[in-house]
mmCIF file of C-alpha atoms in Angstrom:
data_model
loop_
_atom_site.group_PDB
_atom_site.id
_atom_site.type_symbol
_atom_site.label_atom_id
_atom_site.label_comp_id
_atom_site.label_asym_id
_atom_site.label_seq_id
_atom_site.Cartn_x
_atom_site.Cartn_y
_atom_site.Cartn_z
ATOM 1 C CA SER A 820 2.892 32.100 257.056
ATOM 2 C CA SER A 821 0.680 30.143 254.671
ATOM 3 C CA GLY A 822 -2.193 30.621 252.293
ATOM 4 C CA ILE A 823 -2.691 33.703 250.161
ATOM 5 C CA ASN A 824 -0.168 35.797 252.111
ATOM 6 C CA ALA A 825 2.716 33.410 251.396
ATOM 7 C CA GLU A 826 1.654 32.874 247.797
ATOM 8 C CA TYR A 827 1.791 36.574 246.965
ATOM 9 C CA GLY A 828 4.831 37.480 249.029
ATOM 10 C CA GLY A 829 3.197 39.317 251.880
ATOM 11 C CA SER A 830 0.551 41.950 252.248
ATOM 12 C CA CYS A 831 0.144 45.562 253.227
ATOM 13 C CA LEU A 832 -3.120 44.688 254.977
ATOM 14 C CA PRO A 833 -3.217 43.700 258.625
ATOM 15 C CA GLU A 834 -4.092 40.024 259.137
ATOM 16 C CA ALA A 835 -7.501 40.794 260.666
ATOM 17 C CA GLN A 836 -8.518 42.963 257.702
ATOM 18 C CA ARG A 837 -7.238 40.428 255.186
ATOM 19 C CA SER A 838 -9.156 37.628 256.931
ATOM 20 C CA GLU A 839 -12.357 39.664 257.049
ATOM 21 C CA TRP A 840 -12.150 40.631 253.381
ATOM 22 C CA SER A 841 -11.313 37.079 252.354
ATOM 23 C CA ALA A 842 -14.343 35.781 254.255
ATOM 24 C CA ARG A 843 -16.621 38.413 252.690
ATOM 25 C CA VAL A 844 -15.422 37.703 249.160
ATOM 26 C CA ALA A 845 -15.685 33.939 249.701
ATOM 27 C CA THR A 846 -19.228 34.280 251.029
ATOM 28 C CA ALA A 847 -20.279 36.445 248.082
ATOM 29 C CA VAL A 848 -18.798 33.939 245.616
ATOM 30 C CA ILE A 849 -20.422 30.984 247.369
ATOM 31 C CA VAL A 850 -23.856 32.649 247.463
ATOM 32 C CA ARG A 851 -23.705 33.519 243.754
ATOM 33 C CA TYR A 852 -22.399 30.059 242.910
ATOM 34 C CA HIS A 853 -25.307 28.528 244.854
ATOM 35 C CA SER A 854 -27.763 30.617 242.863
ATOM 36 C CA ALA A 855 -26.186 29.678 239.525
ATOM 37 C CA ILE A 856 -26.061 25.968 240.377
ATOM 38 C CA SER A 857 -29.694 26.047 241.537
ATOM 39 C CA GLU A 858 -30.720 27.459 238.157
ATOM 40 C CA ILE A 859 -28.650 24.858 236.310
ATOM 41 C CA LEU A 860 -30.185 21.987 238.271
ATOM 42 C CA ILE A 861 -33.744 23.284 237.749
ATOM 43 C CA SER A 862 -33.092 23.559 234.012
ATOM 44 C CA LEU A 863 -31.605 20.062 233.935
ATOM 45 C CA ARG A 864 -34.630 18.605 235.712
ATOM 46 C CA LYS A 865 -37.007 20.281 233.261
ATOM 47 C CA THR A 866 -34.993 19.013 230.301
ATOM 48 C CA GLU A 867 -34.797 15.471 231.684
ATOM 49 C CA ASP A 868 -38.556 15.516 232.382
ATOM 50 C CA SER A 869 -39.296 16.719 228.839
ATOM 51 C CA LEU A 870 -37.074 14.029 227.354
ATOM 52 C CA ALA A 871 -38.713 11.373 229.516
ATOM 53 C CA MET A 872 -42.171 12.460 228.326
ATOM 54 C CA LEU A 873 -41.018 12.315 224.702
ATOM 55 C CA LYS A 874 -39.616 8.834 225.215
ATOM 56 C CA ARG A 875 -42.829 7.655 226.876
ATOM 57 C CA GLY A 876 -44.839 9.079 223.969
ATOM 58 C CA ARG A 877 -42.697 7.270 221.418
ATOM 59 C CA LYS A 878 -42.236 3.981 223.232
ATOM 60 C CA ASN A 879 -45.059 2.321 221.321
ATOM 61 C CA THR A 880 -43.616 3.269 217.928
ATOM 62 C CA THR A 881 -39.895 2.662 218.371
ATOM 63 C CA VAL A 882 -37.670 -0.129 219.520
ATOM 64 C CA THR A 883 -36.582 0.397 223.092
ATOM 65 C CA THR A 884 -32.911 0.506 223.845
ATOM 66 C CA ALA A 885 -31.174 -0.367 227.068
ATOM 67 C CA PRO A 886 -31.464 2.486 229.542
ATOM 68 C CA SER A 887 -28.343 4.501 230.219
ATOM 69 C CA THR A 888 -26.952 3.859 233.666
ATOM 70 C CA THR A 889 -25.833 7.457 234.145
ATOM 71 C CA SER A 890 -28.018 10.338 233.001
ATOM 72 C CA ASP A 891 -26.677 13.642 231.811
ATOM 73 C CA GLU A 892 -28.062 15.203 234.991
ATOM 74 C CA ASP A 893 -26.088 12.700 237.072
ATOM 75 C CA LYS A 894 -22.890 13.489 235.158
ATOM 76 C CA ILE A 895 -23.367 17.241 235.489
ATOM 77 C CA ARG A 896 -24.262 16.942 239.184
ATOM 78 C CA CYS A 897 -21.097 14.872 239.719
ATOM 79 C CA GLN A 898 -18.961 17.529 238.016
ATOM 80 C CA LEU A 899 -20.621 20.284 240.060
ATOM 81 C CA ARG A 900 -19.922 18.320 243.252
ATOM 82 C CA LEU A 901 -16.257 18.014 242.237
ATOM 83 C CA ASP A 902 -16.110 21.750 241.471
ATOM 84 C CA VAL A 903 -17.685 22.720 244.803
ATOM 85 C CA THR A 904 -15.357 20.387 246.696
ATOM 86 C CA ALA A 905 -12.350 21.909 244.898
ATOM 87 C CA LEU A 906 -13.611 25.402 245.778
ATOM 88 C CA GLY A 907 -13.873 24.394 249.439
ATOM 89 C CA ASP A 908 -10.390 22.903 249.381
ATOM 90 C CA LYS A 909 -8.936 26.054 247.811
ATOM 91 C CA LEU A 910 -10.706 28.349 250.298
ATOM 92 C CA ALA A 911 -9.525 26.222 253.225
ATOM 93 C CA GLU A 912 -5.994 26.281 251.798
ATOM 94 C CA MET A 913 -6.218 30.082 251.754
ATOM 95 C CA GLY A 914 -7.247 30.058 255.405
ATOM 96 C CA VAL A 915 -10.869 31.030 254.776
ATOM 97 C CA SER A 916 -13.311 29.460 257.210
ATOM 98 C CA LEU A 917 -16.038 27.454 255.461
ATOM 99 C CA GLY A 918 -19.377 28.340 257.016
ATOM 100 C CA ASP A 919 -23.038 27.546 256.553
ATOM 101 C CA ASP A 920 -23.188 29.058 253.063
ATOM 102 C CA TYR A 921 -20.574 26.583 251.851
ATOM 103 C CA SER A 922 -22.351 23.709 253.636
ATOM 104 C CA ASN A 923 -25.593 24.664 251.878
ATOM 105 C CA LEU A 924 -23.788 24.756 248.527
ATOM 106 C CA LEU A 925 -22.241 21.344 249.129
ATOM 107 C CA ASN A 926 -25.619 19.935 250.176
ATOM 108 C CA LEU A 927 -27.210 21.325 247.000
ATOM 109 C CA VAL A 928 -24.837 19.414 244.727
ATOM 110 C CA SER A 929 -24.852 16.312 246.936
ATOM 111 C CA GLN A 930 -28.618 15.776 246.918
ATOM 112 C CA THR A 931 -29.990 12.939 244.919
ATOM 113 C CA LYS A 932 -32.126 14.102 242.057
ATOM 114 C CA ARG A 933 -35.787 14.835 242.723
#
């Protein structure tokens, strides 16, 4: 046996019940994670937009510097994508089927900004 059952030395739950509960918990976590990441990305966009407006307003009075090749939003989005991928790997390792909710989460962090 593999996954969570082997890791914790067996279970008193029948396999069907364990699988169902694992799927329910995974779905709940994924849905909440999606919501949290959505809020983070919205906040990041607003912050980046505000900073861009400030820079445009000051561009006539300050010396321009070379633009950064990777924005903070890009770095955070990359880390979120790594985190979501690791979550998917761990769930798959535990034998939890990755459904549409996980696909939506992965798509959220894989989108290009804007």
